[in-house]
Amino acid sequence: MLSNRQIQILHAIVDNYIRNAEPIGSRTISKREDIGYSSATIRNEMADLEELGFLEQPHTSAGRIPSQKGYRFYVDHILQPKQLTKEEISRIKLLFAEKYYAFEQITQQTAAILSGLTNYTSIVLGHEVKENLLKHIQMIPLNSTTAVAIIVTNTGKVENKTIQVPEGVPISEIERLVNFLNSKLVGMPLLEVKHRIYQEISNELQKVFDNYQRLIEMLEQAFHSHPEELVFLKGTTNIMMQPEFRDVDKVKDILEFLDTNEQLLKHFSSPTLGVQVKIGAENKEDAINNCSIISATYHVDGNPLGTIGIIGPTRMEYGKVISIVDYISKDLTRLLGKIYKNEP
Amino acid sequence: MLSNRQIQILHAIVDNYIRNAEPIGSRTISKREDIGYSSATIRNEMADLEELGFLEQPHTSAGRIPSQKGYRFYVDHILQPKQLTKEEISRIKLLFAEKYYAFEQITQQTAAILSGLTNYTSIVLGHEVKENLLKHIQMIPLNSTTAVAIIVTNTGKVENKTIQVPEGVPISEIERLVNFLNSKLVGMPLLEVKHRIYQEISNELQKVFDNYQRLIEMLEQAFHSHPEELVFLKGTTNIMMQPEFRDVDKVKDILEFLDTNEQLLKHFSSPTLGVQVKIGAENKEDAINNCSIISATYHVDGNPLGTIGIIGPTRMEYGKVISIVDYISKDLTRLLGKIYKNEP
DNA sequence: TTTTAGCACTCGATAGATAGGAGTGCTAAC
DNA sequence: GTTAGCACTCCTATCTATCGAGTGCTAAAA
């Protein structure tokens, strides 16, 4: 276990490095008012801390910087969450006080304020539609061969697809089909809908509709789920302001990681309670080995709907960012809860 | 006017610089098989070309590089469009052969193939909804206080918004309102709809519906148009592979420009016939002074719907990129025309 | 008149060499 | 246990010298 003095020194080093991005020497620390030891003493402690794996030395004659383990200890045991300022809170309140929104707008605004308040890159993952329930199906013919299929879920998510209408199917028949589907499928998890169409109601469909085969093809199109654009990023260029990312190749790797939605989604696949902090190589992907990600899941009615997060250098202002992510994820949960009360 | 030999030399310099990103000296050119002059002769011509403004010299003892004027002349008078390879054509064909799509998917796929084929950054601007006609309005209640308003246009574009339903308005009343609106507003340009609600049908609304005031508030929400997410980018990180953009600050400026949708939209505000090439400072914005943009507008029924484009360094493979942008914009126009035939 | 060979000159890029200084580790004294 | 002192390390910055690609000019050749 670390002694109090060691913790004090580690604290000072992490704080200092987060602020200045430069290795810290023993003299710098001994000069701090809250530390009453000579540089030689500090040096001894620093050597011990390095041996224990909490500090690193870029080269022999440089000061120390926190290692990943050091950051981890800092986050777990030293850090006290930083209170948001009045101004920050009022900016968030202002945003979430807006009355009506398209869904994408909420996520976009959330991403914007996250990166705005932190000066890092924000990530907002939209809703996991999978567990949503079907609320309504609609098909609107555009012309004799094309229609728009619209699927609405109980959380207000709207999906739409342009589909081909089989030759010789009159509009009235489509209306009848839509009514039929609504009566049979509403309230069902979206994931099961397709399955249900084939298994349970195909018989009935066949009885009631002449052009069964063609209609089923059309439905296939309508419910064909494509991997969704769920990811919103904001402030990607903030990364480049960090002194550790003045190198184009590093930045490129990170941006490529962020641009690949699949990777991002995989990274945030499991919802978590509270705020999660992943430091450096705790993120499996090589590209973001020098980054930390702070994230939290937001909910409606206890169901995780998506994730918000911040990505920045391991030298991140953990205290501030954790507070902001926590606050906003809770406010977002509150807002969504207000909008989509779980009524039948 | 430039002599044939001058054109030949300019051609060689531009080609060479596009390929290697390094200044070209007189000796390099005189060694080329298609040029039968000594380096001294080339030197004289190069000096003349520089005086005329077609070439530049990074410093005294370096070779020459094309100036903006040089690129312009190259694009306007020297360049012969490069035939797409069979493989390129088949990749495009494959993409556009897909039968059904959500609209966003078409734009996204287009962006993907543009950047995939060119190795530059692609920009696809979605549809200008303004001139679209209203095809259908729908409101789907989620619970007693919230509903989703869906607006479909004749081009298959679907907009949706979550709106607040005023207290005490029964579902049946909303249905009646939607039917009323559809009977009155369908076929009208989206831009005029709001105006029309207030001016022409407000009287009638007032007569037929009790909760006129509340309903009009709800409609205000539904038709409140927010600046739309119309921009799709792909391959933004390709910029960083260019040797002239190994500098984080330059990259940052460009990415910030691309991230600001308003700027992009402004830049592409006026539709053009055919492929447009903007070289270097011909782009007004400072951030992209060292970039060229190659763009083309795509249409449905003669109406410009959006723009596709490529942004890269001024040292761009103009021949190839122009051909690709041209080809894809035409194919996209063809595809959209097929999907959204202008039928009532 | 046009082209080319020859040559002095320019200037950025590269590689050592050197000095400076921040910081360390160790020892011995407090 | 703490600290002063000191030799040592090694990064950084600066300067210098060299190299060479490329130029412009002149004069000779075609």
XYZ file of N, CA, C and O in Angstrom, chain A residues 36-149:
456
model
N 6.191 19.658 2.337
C 7.260 20.187 3.178
C 8.522 19.346 3.185
O 9.147 19.189 4.231
N 8.879 18.798 2.037
C 10.068 17.961 2.000
C 11.048 18.485 0.970
O 10.683 19.157 0.019
N 12.282 18.133 1.180
C 13.314 18.576 0.235
C 13.237 17.730 -1.036
O 12.618 16.671 -1.076
N 13.905 18.250 -2.050
C 13.863 17.545 -3.335
C 14.487 16.156 -3.211
O 14.093 15.230 -3.906
N 15.462 16.031 -2.345
C 16.114 14.716 -2.196
C 15.123 13.676 -1.677
O 15.083 12.539 -2.163
N 14.342 14.082 -0.679
C 13.315 13.171 -0.164
C 12.333 12.782 -1.260
O 12.010 11.606 -1.445
N 11.873 13.810 -1.959
C 10.936 13.550 -3.055
C 11.566 12.572 -4.041
O 10.909 11.651 -4.534
N 12.839 12.797 -4.316
C 13.520 11.923 -5.286
C 13.458 10.463 -4.851
O 13.189 9.575 -5.645
N 13.705 10.261 -3.571
C 13.641 8.890 -3.067
C 12.243 8.296 -3.253
O 12.089 7.167 -3.734
N 11.250 9.070 -2.875
C 9.878 8.576 -3.010
C 9.531 8.315 -4.479
O 8.876 7.338 -4.827
N 10.004 9.224 -5.320
C 9.710 9.058 -6.744
C 10.321 7.766 -7.277
O 9.711 7.062 -8.069
N 11.541 7.499 -6.839
C 12.191 6.266 -7.280
C 11.365 5.057 -6.846
O 11.170 4.105 -7.611
N 10.878 5.127 -5.589
C 10.035 4.030 -5.102
C 8.758 3.911 -5.937
O 8.356 2.821 -6.343
N 8.118 5.056 -6.179
C 6.866 5.041 -6.949
C 7.092 4.478 -8.357
O 6.240 3.791 -8.910
N 8.262 4.790 -8.915
C 8.559 4.251 -10.239
C 8.724 2.737 -10.160
O 8.197 2.004 -10.997
N 9.426 2.306 -9.117
C 9.636 0.875 -8.949
C 8.295 0.152 -8.796
O 8.115 -0.968 -9.276
N 7.367 0.804 -8.121
C 6.036 0.217 -7.925
C 5.165 0.308 -9.183
O 4.066 -0.232 -9.232
N 5.638 1.052 -10.173
C 4.895 1.096 -11.430
C 3.916 2.245 -11.571
O 3.138 2.278 -12.512
N 3.959 3.187 -10.658
C 3.020 4.300 -10.752
C 3.560 5.471 -11.568
O 2.813 6.339 -11.988
N 4.875 5.494 -11.728
C 5.486 6.589 -12.485
C 6.376 6.034 -13.588
O 6.778 4.884 -13.550
N 6.668 6.894 -14.539
C 7.594 6.543 -15.614
C 8.557 7.685 -15.852
O 8.264 8.834 -15.516
N 9.673 7.318 -16.468
C 10.654 8.329 -16.805
C 10.909 8.289 -18.303
O 11.376 7.277 -18.826
N 10.588 9.351 -19.012
C 10.819 9.343 -20.470
C 12.278 9.069 -20.787
O 12.586 8.351 -21.715
N 13.190 9.655 -20.048
C 14.609 9.319 -20.168
C 15.295 9.693 -18.861
O 14.727 10.385 -18.023
N 16.529 9.246 -18.714
C 17.202 9.349 -17.413
C 17.149 10.740 -16.799
O 16.892 10.897 -15.618
N 17.457 11.728 -17.599
C 17.596 13.049 -16.997
C 16.330 13.896 -17.137
O 16.385 15.112 -17.157
N 15.218 13.224 -17.252
C 13.960 13.969 -17.307
C 13.205 13.730 -16.013
O 13.568 12.874 -15.210
N 12.165 14.474 -15.784
C 11.329 14.254 -14.610
C 10.482 13.014 -14.794
O 10.713 12.205 -15.696
N 9.499 12.852 -13.928
C 8.615 11.696 -14.014
C 7.269 12.083 -14.606
O 6.817 13.218 -14.488
N 6.613 11.114 -15.227
C 5.223 11.281 -15.649
C 4.429 10.099 -15.103
O 5.009 9.047 -14.822
N 3.136 10.245 -14.954
C 2.336 9.133 -14.434
C 2.302 7.997 -15.447
O 2.255 8.225 -16.653
N 2.346 6.778 -14.973
C 2.117 5.629 -15.839
C 0.615 5.367 -15.877
O -0.164 6.011 -15.181
N 0.232 4.409 -16.706
C -1.184 4.045 -16.756
C -1.685 3.620 -15.374
O -2.756 4.030 -14.928
N -0.852 2.834 -14.685
C -1.217 2.404 -13.331
C -1.371 3.614 -12.404
O -2.228 3.642 -11.517
N -0.494 4.606 -12.634
C -0.576 5.826 -11.839
C -1.897 6.541 -12.038
O -2.562 6.961 -11.088
N -2.291 6.690 -13.294
C -3.582 7.332 -13.585
C -4.713 6.544 -12.941
O -5.647 7.103 -12.374
N -4.615 5.234 -13.067
C -5.674 4.378 -12.529
C -5.824 4.589 -11.026
O -6.930 4.779 -10.516
N -4.693 4.605 -10.319
C -4.734 4.841 -8.877
C -5.313 6.224 -8.571
O -6.141 6.393 -7.683
N -4.888 7.176 -9.374
C -5.377 8.547 -9.212
C -6.899 8.588 -9.347
O -7.608 9.156 -8.510
N -7.390 7.962 -10.400
C -8.836 7.986 -10.643
C -9.587 7.222 -9.551
O -10.621 7.664 -9.065
N -9.031 6.082 -9.143
C -9.752 5.244 -8.186
C -9.667 5.747 -6.752
O -10.607 5.606 -5.977
N -8.529 6.319 -6.376
C -8.332 6.583 -4.950
C -8.043 8.028 -4.582
O -8.200 8.411 -3.432
N -7.556 8.808 -5.507
C -7.146 10.161 -5.118
C -8.187 11.209 -5.502
O -8.593 12.041 -4.717
N -8.588 11.087 -6.755
C -9.479 12.067 -7.375
C -10.711 12.385 -6.535
O -11.412 11.494 -6.095
N -10.954 13.658 -6.312
C -12.285 13.977 -5.816
C -13.055 14.653 -6.950
O -12.526 15.544 -7.620
N -14.295 14.216 -7.192
C -15.056 14.762 -8.320
C -15.164 16.276 -8.214
O -15.367 16.822 -7.131
N -14.988 16.898 -9.337
C -15.003 18.353 -9.355
C -16.436 18.836 -9.543
O -17.144 18.398 -10.444
N -16.851 19.709 -8.663
C -18.180 20.305 -8.802
C -18.262 21.068 -10.125
O -17.328 21.771 -10.504
N -19.363 20.926 -10.804
C -19.546 21.757 -12.003
C -19.765 23.202 -11.583
O -20.356 23.485 -10.542
N -19.274 24.105 -12.394
C -19.517 25.513 -12.107
C -20.960 25.865 -12.421
O -21.640 25.159 -13.181
N -21.411 26.957 -11.859
C -22.772 27.425 -12.132
C -22.985 27.609 -13.629
O -24.029 27.285 -14.175
N -21.952 28.136 -14.256
C -22.097 28.417 -15.683
C -22.263 27.122 -16.483
O -23.089 27.044 -17.387
N -21.479 26.123 -16.114
C -21.591 24.848 -16.822
C -22.981 24.260 -16.639
O -23.622 23.812 -17.598
N -23.446 24.288 -15.390
C -24.769 23.728 -15.124
C -25.840 24.472 -15.902
O -26.722 23.864 -16.508
N -25.707 25.778 -15.945
C -26.773 26.527 -16.624
C -26.737 26.280 -18.128
O -27.765 26.258 -18.794
N -25.526 26.039 -18.651
C -25.466 25.715 -20.088
C -26.173 24.389 -20.375
O -26.876 24.248 -21.374
N -25.964 23.439 -19.483
C -26.607 22.138 -19.686
C -28.119 22.263 -19.519
O -28.895 21.784 -20.352
N -28.501 22.936 -18.452
C -29.934 23.114 -18.195
C -30.624 23.759 -19.392
O -31.704 23.373 -19.831
N -29.961 24.776 -19.904
C -30.510 25.523 -21.031
C -30.791 24.583 -22.195
O -31.858 24.620 -22.824
N -29.827 23.722 -22.428
C -29.959 22.808 -23.560
C -31.121 21.853 -23.361
O -31.950 21.664 -24.249
N -31.190 21.276 -22.149
C -32.199 20.253 -21.940
C -33.563 20.847 -21.601
O -34.522 20.118 -21.397
N -33.621 22.157 -21.534
C -34.908 22.787 -21.282
C -35.706 22.931 -22.573
O -36.909 23.133 -22.549
N -35.037 22.816 -23.700
C -35.734 22.888 -24.986
C -36.902 21.915 -24.990
O -36.791 20.788 -24.539
N -38.000 22.348 -25.550
C -39.215 21.562 -25.381
C -39.343 20.389 -26.342
O -39.637 19.286 -25.968
N -39.161 20.639 -27.597
C -39.391 19.540 -28.528
C -38.219 19.421 -29.491
O -37.581 20.388 -29.837
N -38.031 18.220 -29.909
C -36.827 17.909 -30.648
C -37.120 16.756 -31.585
O -37.906 15.885 -31.273
N -36.422 16.731 -32.673
C -36.298 15.448 -33.347
C -35.268 14.673 -32.540
O -34.422 15.248 -31.867
N -35.369 13.379 -32.628
C -34.507 12.576 -31.790
C -33.037 12.815 -32.078
O -32.219 12.952 -31.177
N -32.722 12.872 -33.356
C -31.324 13.099 -33.718
C -30.825 14.401 -33.118
O -29.655 14.550 -32.796
N -31.727 15.343 -33.014
C -31.304 16.636 -32.496
C -30.847 16.537 -31.045
O -29.875 17.175 -30.660
N -31.556 15.756 -30.271
C -31.141 15.602 -28.873
C -29.734 15.036 -28.806
O -28.872 15.553 -28.110
N -29.502 13.967 -29.554
C -28.178 13.347 -29.511
C -27.108 14.320 -30.014
O -26.040 14.435 -29.434
N -27.421 15.018 -31.074
C -26.438 15.966 -31.603
C -26.129 17.075 -30.615
O -24.967 17.454 -30.425
N -27.164 17.587 -30.016
C -26.957 18.666 -29.049
C -26.156 18.163 -27.861
O -25.315 18.874 -27.317
N -26.450 16.947 -27.456
C -25.702 16.372 -26.341
C -24.221 16.267 -26.695
O -23.345 16.646 -25.911
N -23.959 15.779 -27.883
C -22.568 15.680 -28.319
C -21.916 17.056 -28.331
O -20.774 17.223 -27.892
N -22.647 18.028 -28.809
C -22.092 19.377 -28.906
C -21.733 19.927 -27.533
O -20.646 20.479 -27.338
N -22.625 19.761 -26.575
C -22.344 20.367 -25.268
C -21.263 19.582 -24.532
O -20.442 20.164 -23.817
N -21.222 18.294 -24.748
C -20.152 17.494 -24.141
C -18.784 17.973 -24.599
O -17.890 18.213 -23.786
N -18.628 18.128 -25.904
C -17.311 18.550 -26.371
C -17.087 20.020 -26.068
O -15.964 20.444 -25.816
N -18.165 20.784 -26.054
C -18.029 22.198 -25.744
C -17.533 22.433 -24.328
O -16.651 23.258 -24.096
N -18.058 21.675 -23.388
C -17.679 21.895 -21.986
C -16.317 21.299 -21.660
O -15.616 21.788 -20.780
N -15.953 20.244 -22.350
C -14.719 19.559 -21.970
C -13.518 19.917 -22.834
O -12.381 19.711 -22.436
N -13.775 20.399 -24.044
C -12.699 20.607 -25.017
C -12.011 19.321 -25.444
O -10.864 19.337 -25.878
N -12.709 18.221 -25.274
C -12.229 16.976 -25.856
C -13.219 16.540 -26.942
O -14.135 17.280 -27.290
N -13.024 15.344 -27.449
C -13.929 14.830 -28.467
C -15.069 14.065 -27.802
O -14.828 13.233 -26.930
N -16.288 14.358 -28.190
C -17.411 13.664 -27.578
C -17.979 12.606 -28.510
O -17.920 12.726 -29.730
N -18.490 11.575 -27.904
C -19.097 10.473 -28.647
C -20.481 10.247 -28.070
O -20.628 10.092 -26.855
N -21.489 10.261 -28.901
C -22.819 9.928 -28.407
C -23.375 8.804 -29.266
O -23.470 8.934 -30.489
N -23.661 7.693 -28.646
C -24.230 6.567 -29.374
C -25.742 6.606 -29.210
O -26.248 6.685 -28.087
N -26.400 6.567 -30.338
C -27.863 6.667 -30.334
C -28.494 5.420 -29.758
O -27.831 4.552 -29.200
N -29.763 5.343 -29.954
C -30.528 4.330 -29.256
C -30.339 2.958 -29.842
O -30.304 2.778 -31.039
N -30.243 2.024 -28.989
C -30.306 0.647 -29.400
C -31.750 0.341 -29.724
O -32.595 0.243 -28.839
N -32.024 0.219 -30.998
C -33.416 0.041 -31.377
C -33.890 -1.375 -31.093
O -35.072 -1.633 -30.919
N -32.924 -2.277 -31.019
C -33.267 -3.695 -30.958
C -34.374 -4.028 -29.962
O -35.274 -4.805 -30.248
N -34.259 -3.429 -28.791
C -35.207 -3.823 -27.760
C -36.469 -2.965 -27.746
O -37.342 -3.149 -26.910
N -36.494 -2.037 -28.687
C -37.683 -1.187 -28.749
C -38.876 -1.967 -29.263
O -38.739 -2.995 -29.945
N -40.046 -1.456 -28.924
C -41.273 -2.122 -29.362
C -41.862 -1.396 -30.563
O -41.763 -0.175 -30.683
N -42.457 -2.159 -31.429
C -43.094 -1.561 -32.590
C -44.330 -0.768 -32.161
O -45.179 -1.264 -31.422
N -44.389 0.456 -32.622
C -45.529 1.295 -32.264
C -46.482 1.452 -33.447
O -47.688 1.495 -33.299
N -45.916 1.541 -34.607
C -46.749 1.818 -35.778
C -45.984 1.542 -37.067
O -44.789 1.806 -37.159
N -46.686 0.990 -38.026
C -46.118 0.831 -39.368
C -46.928 1.677 -40.318
O -48.155 1.799 -40.182
N -46.247 2.245 -41.283
C -46.963 3.037 -42.277
C -46.261 2.871 -43.616
O -45.024 2.782 -43.671
N -47.035 2.797 -44.678
C -46.419 2.803 -46.012
C -47.092 3.864 -46.849
O -48.311 3.887 -46.984
N -46.268 4.724 -47.397
C -46.815 5.820 -48.179
C -46.315 5.710 -49.608
O -45.114 5.804 -49.862
N -47.238 5.464 -50.559
C -46.818 5.316 -51.958
C -46.326 6.648 -52.507
O -46.938 7.681 -52.255
N -45.209 6.598 -53.205
C -44.725 7.806 -53.859
C -45.179 7.841 -55.302
O -45.515 8.873 -55.851
N -45.145 6.700 -55.936
C -45.670 6.564 -57.287
C -46.040 5.096 -57.452
O -46.067 4.356 -56.468
N -46.290 4.686 -58.679
C -46.854 3.343 -58.833
C -45.869 2.237 -58.465
O -46.258 1.111 -58.221
N -44.582 2.551 -58.426
C -43.619 1.483 -58.148
C -42.840 1.664 -56.853
O -42.107 0.775 -56.446
N -42.952 2.815 -56.245
C -42.138 3.097 -55.072
C -42.992 3.548 -53.899
O -44.008 4.211 -54.077
N -42.593 3.188 -52.718
C -43.272 3.664 -51.523
C -42.237 3.889 -50.435
O -41.104 3.415 -50.528
N -42.622 4.644 -49.423
C -41.779 4.802 -48.254
C -42.402 4.011 -47.118
O -43.586 4.166 -46.831
N -41.605 3.147 -46.526
C -42.081 2.405 -45.366
C -41.540 3.078 -44.118
O -40.356 3.389 -44.043
